[in-house]
PDB file of C-alpha atoms in Angstrom:
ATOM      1  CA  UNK A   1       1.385  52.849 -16.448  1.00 82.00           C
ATOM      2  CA  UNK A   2      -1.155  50.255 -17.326  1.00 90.00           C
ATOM      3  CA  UNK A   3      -0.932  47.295 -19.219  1.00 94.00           C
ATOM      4  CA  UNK A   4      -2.226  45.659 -21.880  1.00 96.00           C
ATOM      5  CA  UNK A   5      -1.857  42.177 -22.933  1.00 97.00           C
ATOM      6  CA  UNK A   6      -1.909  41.447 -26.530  1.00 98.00           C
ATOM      7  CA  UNK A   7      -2.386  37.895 -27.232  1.00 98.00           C
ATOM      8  CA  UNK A   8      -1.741  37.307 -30.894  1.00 97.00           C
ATOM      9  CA  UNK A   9       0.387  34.965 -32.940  1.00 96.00           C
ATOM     10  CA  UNK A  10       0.442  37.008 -35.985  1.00 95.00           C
ATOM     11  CA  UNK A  11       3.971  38.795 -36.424  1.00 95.00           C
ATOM     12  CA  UNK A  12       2.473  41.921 -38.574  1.00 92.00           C
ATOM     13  CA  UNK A  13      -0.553  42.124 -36.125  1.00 93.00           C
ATOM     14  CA  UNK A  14       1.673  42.248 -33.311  1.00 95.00           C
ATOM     15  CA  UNK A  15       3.807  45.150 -35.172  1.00 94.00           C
ATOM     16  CA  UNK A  16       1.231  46.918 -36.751  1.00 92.00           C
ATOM     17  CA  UNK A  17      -0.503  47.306 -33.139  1.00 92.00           C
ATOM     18  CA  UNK A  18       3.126  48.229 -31.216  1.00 94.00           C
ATOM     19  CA  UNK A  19       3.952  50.806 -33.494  1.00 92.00           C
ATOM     20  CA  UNK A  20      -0.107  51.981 -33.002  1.00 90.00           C
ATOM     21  CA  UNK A  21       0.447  52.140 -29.339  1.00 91.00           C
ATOM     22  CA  UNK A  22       3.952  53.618 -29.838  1.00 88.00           C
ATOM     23  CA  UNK A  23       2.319  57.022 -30.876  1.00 77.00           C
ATOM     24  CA  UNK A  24      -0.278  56.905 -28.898  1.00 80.00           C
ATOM     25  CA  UNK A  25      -1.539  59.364 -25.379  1.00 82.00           C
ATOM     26  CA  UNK A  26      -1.554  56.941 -22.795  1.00 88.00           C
ATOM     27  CA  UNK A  27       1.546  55.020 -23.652  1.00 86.00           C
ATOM     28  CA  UNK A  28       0.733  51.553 -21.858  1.00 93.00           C
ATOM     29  CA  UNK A  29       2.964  48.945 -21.617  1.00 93.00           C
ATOM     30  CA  UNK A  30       2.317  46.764 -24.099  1.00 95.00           C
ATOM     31  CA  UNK A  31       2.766  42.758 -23.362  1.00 96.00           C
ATOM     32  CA  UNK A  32       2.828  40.363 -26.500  1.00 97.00           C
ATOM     33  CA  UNK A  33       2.290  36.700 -25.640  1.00 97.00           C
ATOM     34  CA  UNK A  34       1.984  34.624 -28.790  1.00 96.00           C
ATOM     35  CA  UNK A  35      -0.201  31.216 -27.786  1.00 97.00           C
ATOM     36  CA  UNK A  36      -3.348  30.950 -25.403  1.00 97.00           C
ATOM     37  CA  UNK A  37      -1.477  28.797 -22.958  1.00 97.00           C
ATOM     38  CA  UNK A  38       1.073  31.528 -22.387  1.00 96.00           C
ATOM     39  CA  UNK A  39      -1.765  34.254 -22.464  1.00 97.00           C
ATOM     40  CA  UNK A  40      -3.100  32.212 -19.192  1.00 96.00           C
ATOM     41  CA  UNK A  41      -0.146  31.559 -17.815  1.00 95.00           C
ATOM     42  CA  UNK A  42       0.766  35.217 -18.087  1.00 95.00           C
ATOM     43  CA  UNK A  43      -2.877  35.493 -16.224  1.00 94.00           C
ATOM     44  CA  UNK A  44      -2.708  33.301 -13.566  1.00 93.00           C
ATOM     45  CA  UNK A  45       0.858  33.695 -12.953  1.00 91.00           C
ATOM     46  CA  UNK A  46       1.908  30.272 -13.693  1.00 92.00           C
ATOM     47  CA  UNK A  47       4.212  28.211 -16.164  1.00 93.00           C
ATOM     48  CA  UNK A  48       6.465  30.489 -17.911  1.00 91.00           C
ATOM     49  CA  UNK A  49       5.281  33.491 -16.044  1.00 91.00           C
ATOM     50  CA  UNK A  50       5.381  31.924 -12.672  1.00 89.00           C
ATOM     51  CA  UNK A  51       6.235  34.443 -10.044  1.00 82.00           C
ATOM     52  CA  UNK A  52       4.270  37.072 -11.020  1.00 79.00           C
ATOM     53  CA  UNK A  53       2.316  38.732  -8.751  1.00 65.00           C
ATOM     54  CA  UNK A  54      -1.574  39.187  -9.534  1.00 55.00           C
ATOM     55  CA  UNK A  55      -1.447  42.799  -8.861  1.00 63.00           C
ATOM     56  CA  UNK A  56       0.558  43.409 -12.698  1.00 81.00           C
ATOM     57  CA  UNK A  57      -3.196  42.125 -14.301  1.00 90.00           C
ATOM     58  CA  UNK A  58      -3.379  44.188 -17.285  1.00 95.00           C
ATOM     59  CA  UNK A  59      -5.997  46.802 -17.229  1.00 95.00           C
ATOM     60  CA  UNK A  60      -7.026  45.149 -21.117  1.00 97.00           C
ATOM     61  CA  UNK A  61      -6.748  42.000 -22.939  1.00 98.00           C
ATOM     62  CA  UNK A  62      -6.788  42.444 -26.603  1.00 98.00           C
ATOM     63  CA  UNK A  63      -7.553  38.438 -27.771  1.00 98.00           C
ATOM     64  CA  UNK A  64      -6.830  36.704 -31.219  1.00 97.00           C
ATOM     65  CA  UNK A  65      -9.317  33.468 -31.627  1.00 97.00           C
ATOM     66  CA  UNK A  66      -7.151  31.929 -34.309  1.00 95.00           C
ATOM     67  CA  UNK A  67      -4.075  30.626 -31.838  1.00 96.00           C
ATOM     68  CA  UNK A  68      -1.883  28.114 -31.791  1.00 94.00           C
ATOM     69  CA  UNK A  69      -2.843  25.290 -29.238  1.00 93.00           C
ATOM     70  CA  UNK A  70      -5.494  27.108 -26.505  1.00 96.00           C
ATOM     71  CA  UNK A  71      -7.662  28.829 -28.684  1.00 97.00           C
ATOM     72  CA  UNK A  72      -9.014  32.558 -28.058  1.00 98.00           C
ATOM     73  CA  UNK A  73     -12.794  31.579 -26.886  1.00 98.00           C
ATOM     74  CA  UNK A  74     -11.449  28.763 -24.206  1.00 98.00           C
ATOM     75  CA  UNK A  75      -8.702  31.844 -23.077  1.00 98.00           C
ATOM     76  CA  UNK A  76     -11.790  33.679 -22.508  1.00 98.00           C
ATOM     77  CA  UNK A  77     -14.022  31.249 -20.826  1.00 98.00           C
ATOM     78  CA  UNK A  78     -10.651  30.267 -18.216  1.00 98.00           C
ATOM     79  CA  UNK A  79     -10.272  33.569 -17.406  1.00 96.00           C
ATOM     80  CA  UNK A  80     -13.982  34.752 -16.734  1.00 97.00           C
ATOM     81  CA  UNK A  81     -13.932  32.207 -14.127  1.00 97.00           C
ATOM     82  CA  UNK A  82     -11.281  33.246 -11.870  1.00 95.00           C
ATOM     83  CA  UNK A  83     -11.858  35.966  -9.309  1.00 93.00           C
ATOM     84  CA  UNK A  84      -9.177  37.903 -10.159  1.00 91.00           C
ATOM     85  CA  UNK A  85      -9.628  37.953 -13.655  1.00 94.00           C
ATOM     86  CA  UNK A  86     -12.891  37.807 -14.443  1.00 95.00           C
ATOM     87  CA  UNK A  87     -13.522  41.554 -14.563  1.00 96.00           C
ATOM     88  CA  UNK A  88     -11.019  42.393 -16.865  1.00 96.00           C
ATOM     89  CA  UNK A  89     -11.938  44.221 -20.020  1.00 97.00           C
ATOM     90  CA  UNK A  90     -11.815  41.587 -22.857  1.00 98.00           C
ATOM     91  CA  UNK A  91     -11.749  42.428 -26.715  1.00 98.00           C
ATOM     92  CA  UNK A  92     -11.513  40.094 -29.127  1.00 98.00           C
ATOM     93  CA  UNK A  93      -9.357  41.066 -31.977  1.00 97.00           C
ATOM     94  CA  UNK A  94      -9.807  38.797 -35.188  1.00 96.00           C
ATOM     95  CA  UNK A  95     -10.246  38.395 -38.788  1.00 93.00           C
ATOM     96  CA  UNK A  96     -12.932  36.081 -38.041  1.00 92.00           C
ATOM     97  CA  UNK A  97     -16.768  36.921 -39.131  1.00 90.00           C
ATOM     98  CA  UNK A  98     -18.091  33.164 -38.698  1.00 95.00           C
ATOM     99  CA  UNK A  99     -21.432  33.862 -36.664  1.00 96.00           C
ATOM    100  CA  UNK A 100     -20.506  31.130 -34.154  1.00 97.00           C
ATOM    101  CA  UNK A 101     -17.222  33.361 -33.256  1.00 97.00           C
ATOM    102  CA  UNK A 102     -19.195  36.032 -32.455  1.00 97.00           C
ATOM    103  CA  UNK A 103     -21.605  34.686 -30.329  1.00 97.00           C
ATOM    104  CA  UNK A 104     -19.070  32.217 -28.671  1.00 97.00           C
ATOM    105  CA  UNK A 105     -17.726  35.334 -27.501  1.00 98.00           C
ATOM    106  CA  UNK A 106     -20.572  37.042 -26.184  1.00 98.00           C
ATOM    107  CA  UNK A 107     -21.522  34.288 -24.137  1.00 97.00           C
ATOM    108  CA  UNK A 108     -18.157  33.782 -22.117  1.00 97.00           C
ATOM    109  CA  UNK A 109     -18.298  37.225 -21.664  1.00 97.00           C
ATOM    110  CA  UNK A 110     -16.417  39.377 -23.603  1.00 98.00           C
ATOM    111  CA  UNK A 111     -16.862  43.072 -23.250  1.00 98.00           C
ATOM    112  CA  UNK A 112     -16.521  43.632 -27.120  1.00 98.00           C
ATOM    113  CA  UNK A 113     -15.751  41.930 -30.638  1.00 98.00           C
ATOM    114  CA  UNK A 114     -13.658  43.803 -33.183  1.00 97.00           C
ATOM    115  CA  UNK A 115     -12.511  42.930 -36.416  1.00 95.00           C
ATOM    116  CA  UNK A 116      -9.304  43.440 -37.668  1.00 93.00           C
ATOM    117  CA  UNK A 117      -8.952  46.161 -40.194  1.00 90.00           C
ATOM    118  CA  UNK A 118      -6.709  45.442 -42.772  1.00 83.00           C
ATOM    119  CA  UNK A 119      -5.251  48.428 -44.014  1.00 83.00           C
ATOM    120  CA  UNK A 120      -2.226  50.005 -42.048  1.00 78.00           C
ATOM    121  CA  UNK A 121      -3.994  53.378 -41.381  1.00 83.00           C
ATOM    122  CA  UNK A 122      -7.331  52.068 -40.545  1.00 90.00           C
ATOM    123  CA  UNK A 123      -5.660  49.451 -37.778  1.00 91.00           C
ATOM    124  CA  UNK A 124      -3.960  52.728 -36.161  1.00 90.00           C
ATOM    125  CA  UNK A 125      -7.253  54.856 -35.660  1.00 92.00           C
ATOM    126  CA  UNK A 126      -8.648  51.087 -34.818  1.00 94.00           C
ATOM    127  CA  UNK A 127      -5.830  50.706 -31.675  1.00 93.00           C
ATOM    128  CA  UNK A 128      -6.232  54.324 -31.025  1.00 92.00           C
ATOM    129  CA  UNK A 129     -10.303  54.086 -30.620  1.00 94.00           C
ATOM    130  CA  UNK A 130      -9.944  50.658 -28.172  1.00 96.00           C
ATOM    131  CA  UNK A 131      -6.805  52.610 -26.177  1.00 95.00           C
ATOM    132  CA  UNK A 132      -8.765  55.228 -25.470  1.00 95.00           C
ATOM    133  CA  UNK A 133     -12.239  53.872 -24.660  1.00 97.00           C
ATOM    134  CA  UNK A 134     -10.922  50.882 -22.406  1.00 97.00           C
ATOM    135  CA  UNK A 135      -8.083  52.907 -20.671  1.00 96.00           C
ATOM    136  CA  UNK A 136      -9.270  56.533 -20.304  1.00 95.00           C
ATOM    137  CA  UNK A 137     -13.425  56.556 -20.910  1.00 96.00           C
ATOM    138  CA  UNK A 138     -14.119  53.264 -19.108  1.00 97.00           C
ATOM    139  CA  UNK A 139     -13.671  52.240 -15.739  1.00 96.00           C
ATOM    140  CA  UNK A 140     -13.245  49.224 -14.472  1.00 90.00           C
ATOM    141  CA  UNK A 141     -12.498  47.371 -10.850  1.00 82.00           C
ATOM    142  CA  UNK A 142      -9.165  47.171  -9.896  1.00 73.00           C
ATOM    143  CA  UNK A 143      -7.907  43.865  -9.722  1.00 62.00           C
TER     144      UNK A 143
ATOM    145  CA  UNK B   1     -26.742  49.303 -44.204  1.00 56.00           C
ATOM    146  CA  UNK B   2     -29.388  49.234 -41.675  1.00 68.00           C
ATOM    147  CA  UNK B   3     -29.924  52.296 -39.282  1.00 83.00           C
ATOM    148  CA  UNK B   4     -27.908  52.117 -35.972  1.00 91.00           C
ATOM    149  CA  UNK B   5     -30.406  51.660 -32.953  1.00 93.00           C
ATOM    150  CA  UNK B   6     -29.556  53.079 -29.358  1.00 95.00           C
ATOM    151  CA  UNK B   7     -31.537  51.996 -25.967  1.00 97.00           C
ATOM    152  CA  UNK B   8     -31.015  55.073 -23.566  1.00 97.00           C
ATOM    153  CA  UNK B   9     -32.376  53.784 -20.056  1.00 98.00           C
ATOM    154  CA  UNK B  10     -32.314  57.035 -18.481  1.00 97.00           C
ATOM    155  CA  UNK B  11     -34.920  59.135 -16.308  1.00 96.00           C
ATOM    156  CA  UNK B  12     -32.550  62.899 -16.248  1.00 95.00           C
ATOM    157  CA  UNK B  13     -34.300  64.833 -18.737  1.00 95.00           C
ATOM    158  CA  UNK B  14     -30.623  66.980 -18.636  1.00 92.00           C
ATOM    159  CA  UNK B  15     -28.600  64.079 -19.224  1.00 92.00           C
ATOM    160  CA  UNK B  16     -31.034  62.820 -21.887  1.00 95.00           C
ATOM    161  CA  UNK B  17     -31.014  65.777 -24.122  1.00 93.00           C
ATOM    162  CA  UNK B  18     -27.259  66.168 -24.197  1.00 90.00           C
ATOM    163  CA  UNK B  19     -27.226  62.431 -25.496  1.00 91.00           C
ATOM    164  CA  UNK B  20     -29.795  63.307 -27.786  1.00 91.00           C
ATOM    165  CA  UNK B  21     -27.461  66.571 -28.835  1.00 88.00           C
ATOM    166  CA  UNK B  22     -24.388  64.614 -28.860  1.00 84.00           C
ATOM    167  CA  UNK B  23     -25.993  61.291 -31.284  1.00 84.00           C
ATOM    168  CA  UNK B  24     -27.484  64.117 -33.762  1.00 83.00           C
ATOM    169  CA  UNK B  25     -24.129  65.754 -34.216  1.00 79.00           C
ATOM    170  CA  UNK B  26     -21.989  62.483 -34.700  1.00 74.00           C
ATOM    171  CA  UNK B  27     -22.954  61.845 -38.021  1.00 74.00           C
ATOM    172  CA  UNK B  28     -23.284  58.341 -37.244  1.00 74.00           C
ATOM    173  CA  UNK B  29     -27.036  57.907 -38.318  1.00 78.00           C
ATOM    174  CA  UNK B  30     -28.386  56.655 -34.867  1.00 88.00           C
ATOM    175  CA  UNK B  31     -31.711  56.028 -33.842  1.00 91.00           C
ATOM    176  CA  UNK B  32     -32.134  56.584 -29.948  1.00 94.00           C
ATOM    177  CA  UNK B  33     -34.866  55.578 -28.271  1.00 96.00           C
ATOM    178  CA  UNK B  34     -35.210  56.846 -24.963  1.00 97.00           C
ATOM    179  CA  UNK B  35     -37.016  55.311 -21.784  1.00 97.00           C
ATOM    180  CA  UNK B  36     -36.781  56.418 -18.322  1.00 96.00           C
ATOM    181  CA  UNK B  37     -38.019  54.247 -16.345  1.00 95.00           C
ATOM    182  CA  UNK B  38     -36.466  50.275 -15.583  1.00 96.00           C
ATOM    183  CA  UNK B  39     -39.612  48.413 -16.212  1.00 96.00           C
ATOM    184  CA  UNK B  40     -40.588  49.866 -19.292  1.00 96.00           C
ATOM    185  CA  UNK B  41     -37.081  49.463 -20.630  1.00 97.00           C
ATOM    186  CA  UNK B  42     -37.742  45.623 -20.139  1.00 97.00           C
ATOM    187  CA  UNK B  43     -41.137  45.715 -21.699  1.00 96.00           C
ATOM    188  CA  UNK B  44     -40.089  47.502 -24.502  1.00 96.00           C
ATOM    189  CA  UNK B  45     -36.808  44.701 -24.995  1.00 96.00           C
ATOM    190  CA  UNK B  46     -38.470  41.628 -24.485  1.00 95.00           C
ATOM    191  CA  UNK B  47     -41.232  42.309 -26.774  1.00 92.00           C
ATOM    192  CA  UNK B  48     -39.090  41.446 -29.044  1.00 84.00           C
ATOM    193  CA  UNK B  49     -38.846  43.939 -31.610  1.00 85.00           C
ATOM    194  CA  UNK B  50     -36.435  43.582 -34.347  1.00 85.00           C
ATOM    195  CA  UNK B  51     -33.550  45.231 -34.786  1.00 88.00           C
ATOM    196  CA  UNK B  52     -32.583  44.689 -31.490  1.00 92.00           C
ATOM    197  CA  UNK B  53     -30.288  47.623 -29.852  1.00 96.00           C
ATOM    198  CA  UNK B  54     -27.005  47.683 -31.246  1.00 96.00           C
ATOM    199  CA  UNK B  55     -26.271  49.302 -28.054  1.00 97.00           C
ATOM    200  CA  UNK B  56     -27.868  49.814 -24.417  1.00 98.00           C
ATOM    201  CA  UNK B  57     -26.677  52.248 -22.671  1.00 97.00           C
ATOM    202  CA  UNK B  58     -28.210  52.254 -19.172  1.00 98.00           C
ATOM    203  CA  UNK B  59     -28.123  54.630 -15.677  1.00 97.00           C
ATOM    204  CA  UNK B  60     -28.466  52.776 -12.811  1.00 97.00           C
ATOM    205  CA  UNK B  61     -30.642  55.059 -10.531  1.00 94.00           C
ATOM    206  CA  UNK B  62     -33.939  54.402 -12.434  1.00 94.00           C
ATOM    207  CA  UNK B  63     -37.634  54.773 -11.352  1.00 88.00           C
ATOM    208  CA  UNK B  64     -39.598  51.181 -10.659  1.00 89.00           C
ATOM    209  CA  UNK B  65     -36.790  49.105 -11.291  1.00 95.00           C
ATOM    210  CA  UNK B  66     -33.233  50.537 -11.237  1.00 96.00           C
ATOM    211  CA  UNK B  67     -30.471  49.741 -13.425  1.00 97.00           C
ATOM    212  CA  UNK B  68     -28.668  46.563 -11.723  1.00 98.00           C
ATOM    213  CA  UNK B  69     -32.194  44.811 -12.374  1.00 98.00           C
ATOM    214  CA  UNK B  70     -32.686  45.755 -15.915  1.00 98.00           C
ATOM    215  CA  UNK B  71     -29.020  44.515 -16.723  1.00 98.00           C
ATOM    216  CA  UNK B  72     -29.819  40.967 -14.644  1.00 98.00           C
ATOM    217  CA  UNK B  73     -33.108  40.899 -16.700  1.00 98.00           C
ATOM    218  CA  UNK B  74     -31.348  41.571 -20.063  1.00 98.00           C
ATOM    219  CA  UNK B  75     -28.835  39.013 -19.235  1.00 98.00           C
ATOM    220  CA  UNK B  76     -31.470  36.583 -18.103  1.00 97.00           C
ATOM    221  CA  UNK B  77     -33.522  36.638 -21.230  1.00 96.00           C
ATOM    222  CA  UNK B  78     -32.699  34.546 -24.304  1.00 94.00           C
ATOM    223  CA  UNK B  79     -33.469  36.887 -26.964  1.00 94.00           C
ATOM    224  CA  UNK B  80     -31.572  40.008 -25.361  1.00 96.00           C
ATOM    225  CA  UNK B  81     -28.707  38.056 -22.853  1.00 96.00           C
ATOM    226  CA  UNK B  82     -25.974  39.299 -25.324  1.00 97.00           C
ATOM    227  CA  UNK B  83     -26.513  42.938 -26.396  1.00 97.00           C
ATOM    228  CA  UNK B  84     -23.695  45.142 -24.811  1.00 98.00           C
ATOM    229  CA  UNK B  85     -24.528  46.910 -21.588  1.00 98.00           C
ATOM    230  CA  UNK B  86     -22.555  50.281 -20.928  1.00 98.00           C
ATOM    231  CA  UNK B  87     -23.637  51.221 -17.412  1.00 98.00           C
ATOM    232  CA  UNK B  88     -23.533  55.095 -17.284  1.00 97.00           C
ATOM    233  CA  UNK B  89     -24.039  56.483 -14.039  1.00 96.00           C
ATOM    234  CA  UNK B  90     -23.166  59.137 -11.491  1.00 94.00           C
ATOM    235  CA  UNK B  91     -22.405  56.720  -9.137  1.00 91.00           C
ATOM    236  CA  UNK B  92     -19.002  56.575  -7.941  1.00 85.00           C
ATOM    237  CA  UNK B  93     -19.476  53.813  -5.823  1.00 91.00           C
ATOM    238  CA  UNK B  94     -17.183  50.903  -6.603  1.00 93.00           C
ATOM    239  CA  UNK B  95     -19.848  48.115  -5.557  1.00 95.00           C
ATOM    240  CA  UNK B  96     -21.934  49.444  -8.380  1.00 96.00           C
ATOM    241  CA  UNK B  97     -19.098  49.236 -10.637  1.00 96.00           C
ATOM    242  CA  UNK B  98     -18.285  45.490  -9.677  1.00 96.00           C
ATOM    243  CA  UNK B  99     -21.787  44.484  -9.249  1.00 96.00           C
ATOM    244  CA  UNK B 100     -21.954  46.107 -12.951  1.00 97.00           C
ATOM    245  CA  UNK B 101     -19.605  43.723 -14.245  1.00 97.00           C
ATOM    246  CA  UNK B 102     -20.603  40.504 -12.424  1.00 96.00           C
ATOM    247  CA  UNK B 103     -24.101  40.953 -13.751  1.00 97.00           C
ATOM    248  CA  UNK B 104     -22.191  41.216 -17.111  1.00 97.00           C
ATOM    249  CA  UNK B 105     -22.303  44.887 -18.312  1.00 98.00           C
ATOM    250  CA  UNK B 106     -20.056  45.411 -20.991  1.00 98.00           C
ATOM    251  CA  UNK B 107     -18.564  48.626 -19.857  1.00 98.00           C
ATOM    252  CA  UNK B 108     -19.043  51.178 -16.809  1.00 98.00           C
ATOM    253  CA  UNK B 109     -18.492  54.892 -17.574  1.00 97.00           C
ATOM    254  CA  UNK B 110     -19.233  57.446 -14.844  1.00 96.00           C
ATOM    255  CA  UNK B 111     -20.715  60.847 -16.139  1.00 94.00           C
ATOM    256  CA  UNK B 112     -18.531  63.858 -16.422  1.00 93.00           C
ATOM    257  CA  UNK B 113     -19.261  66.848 -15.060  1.00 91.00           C
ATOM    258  CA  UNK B 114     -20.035  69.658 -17.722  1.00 90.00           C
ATOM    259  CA  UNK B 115     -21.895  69.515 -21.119  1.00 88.00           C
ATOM    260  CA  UNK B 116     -18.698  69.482 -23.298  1.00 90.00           C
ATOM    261  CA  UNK B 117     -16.960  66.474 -21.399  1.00 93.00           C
ATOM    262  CA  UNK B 118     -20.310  64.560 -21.262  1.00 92.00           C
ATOM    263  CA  UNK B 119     -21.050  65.406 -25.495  1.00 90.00           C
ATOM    264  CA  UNK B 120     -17.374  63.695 -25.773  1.00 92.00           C
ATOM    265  CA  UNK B 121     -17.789  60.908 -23.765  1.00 94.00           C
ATOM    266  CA  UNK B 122     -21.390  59.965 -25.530  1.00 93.00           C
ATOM    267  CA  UNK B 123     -19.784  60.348 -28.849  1.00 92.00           C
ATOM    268  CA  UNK B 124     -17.045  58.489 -28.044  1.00 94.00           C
ATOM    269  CA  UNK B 125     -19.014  55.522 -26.838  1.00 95.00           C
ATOM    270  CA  UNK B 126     -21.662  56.190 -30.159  1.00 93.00           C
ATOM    271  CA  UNK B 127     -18.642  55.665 -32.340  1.00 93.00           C
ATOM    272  CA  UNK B 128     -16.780  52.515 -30.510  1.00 96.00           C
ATOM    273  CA  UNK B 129     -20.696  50.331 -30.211  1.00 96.00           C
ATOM    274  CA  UNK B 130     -21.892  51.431 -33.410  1.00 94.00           C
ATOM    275  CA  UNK B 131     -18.712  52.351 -35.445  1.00 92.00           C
ATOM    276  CA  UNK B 132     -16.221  49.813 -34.062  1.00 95.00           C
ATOM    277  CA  UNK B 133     -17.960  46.754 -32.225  1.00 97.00           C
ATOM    278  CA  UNK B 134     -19.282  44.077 -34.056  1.00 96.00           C
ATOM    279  CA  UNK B 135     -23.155  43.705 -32.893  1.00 94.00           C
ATOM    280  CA  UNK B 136     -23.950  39.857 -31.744  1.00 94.00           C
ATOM    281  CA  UNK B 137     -26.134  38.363 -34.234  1.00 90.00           C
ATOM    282  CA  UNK B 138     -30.508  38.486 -33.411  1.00 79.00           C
TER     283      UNK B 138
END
């Protein structure tokens, strides 16, 4: 079953995209973490999620920017620089159109840039289109 | 709104009609522009020719200069270091696919077998980099 960690702080985001995945083909388990210093400690198996062992990466990061503390581009930029995280498919998942977002993101390396829809149907097909493209169509390295 | 633009780096004349087949029926207003060999692909991006690509979408198996040095030119250059890369190959090798990445392709998709599978997986990926992803700015 793969996993995919959702890093958001936004309560509706968070339940409008578990009850997305909830009907969805590929079922993955879903992992919430609510702040970027959790997100990389979730990562890197440290802090709060010490213990872990590296081979439960999830196979897809979706990524707020807007985050309490660690913000989304610096989650980014830690995590393309470790070897075993570094390949992971990254999307960035945000209300955020500010130019400087977009190309902050790009250049750390994320593999795409999505922004949020913001009526209820619209952010189903949305979760439904990223599920299926990043965990069925795409391939990626195993970590 | 502005026409979508596609960069197909591909030399199969197969594989590029069915993308051409697959773009025309997905209602998604695409341009595709098709090259088929590696250095002209780089010519034609670095000329700098506005719009750029919302989308490159590149085999790795190329004539002149194949596919893991087009996407470490792309990334190299200024003006073209952060259009999304989908590497789609017949390669199964999994060097290619982590090479791929590390170069800093966006996505890696291996061709399916069969003109049906390979229709859905092009309008699949037409709809997520032109319908979904937010282009970075020129």
């Amino acid at each position: 079953m793969p996993q995919v960690l959702l890093v958001e702080d936004n309560q509706d985001d968070v339940e409008l995209a578990l009850h997305a995945f909830r009907g969805s083909t590929v079922a993955p388990t879903i992992i919430v973490v609510r702040d970027g210093e959790e997100a990389l400690e979730y990562l890197f198996g440290t802090g709060r999620h010490a213990g872990r062992t590296s081979r439960e990466l999830p196979a897809l990061v979706l990524l707020d920017l807007q985050l309490p503390g660690i913000g989304g581009l610096e989650v980014l930029r830690r995590l393309r620089e470790r070897p075993e995280t570094r390949r992971i498919p990254v999307v960035i998942l945000t209300t955020s159109d500010d130019q400087a977002d977009i190309i902050g993101g790009y250049d750390r390396g994320v593999n795409s840039y999505i922004r949020k829809p913001t009526a209820f149907e619209s952010f189903s097909d949305m979760v439904r289109q990223l599920e299926h493209y990043w965990l069925v169509t795409n391939l990626a390295p195993p970590s | 709104m502005a026409r979508h633009k596609v960069l197909l780096i591909e030399d199969n004349a197969d594989d590029v009609d069915m993308v051409l087949h697959a773009c025309s029926h997905s209602g998604l207003n695409a341009d595709v522009v098709v090259i088929r060999d590696g250095g002209d692909a780089l010519d034609y991006l670095f000329q700098g020719l506005l719009p750029l690509p919302d989308v490159v979408v590149l085999d790795l198996t190329l004539p002149r200069l194949g596919g893991l040095d087009v996407l470490r030119s792309i990334r190299g250059n200024p003006g073209t270091r952060r259009i999304p890369v989908v590497v789609l190959t017949s390669s199964s090798s999994d060097a290619d696919m982590r090479t791929s990445y590390d170069l800093g392709a966006n996505s890696f998709i291996r061709k399916p077998h069969g003109f049906e599978a390979f229709a859905g997986v092009i309008g699949q990926l037409e709809r997520y980099w032109l319908g979904l992803n937010i282009r970075p700015p020129a």
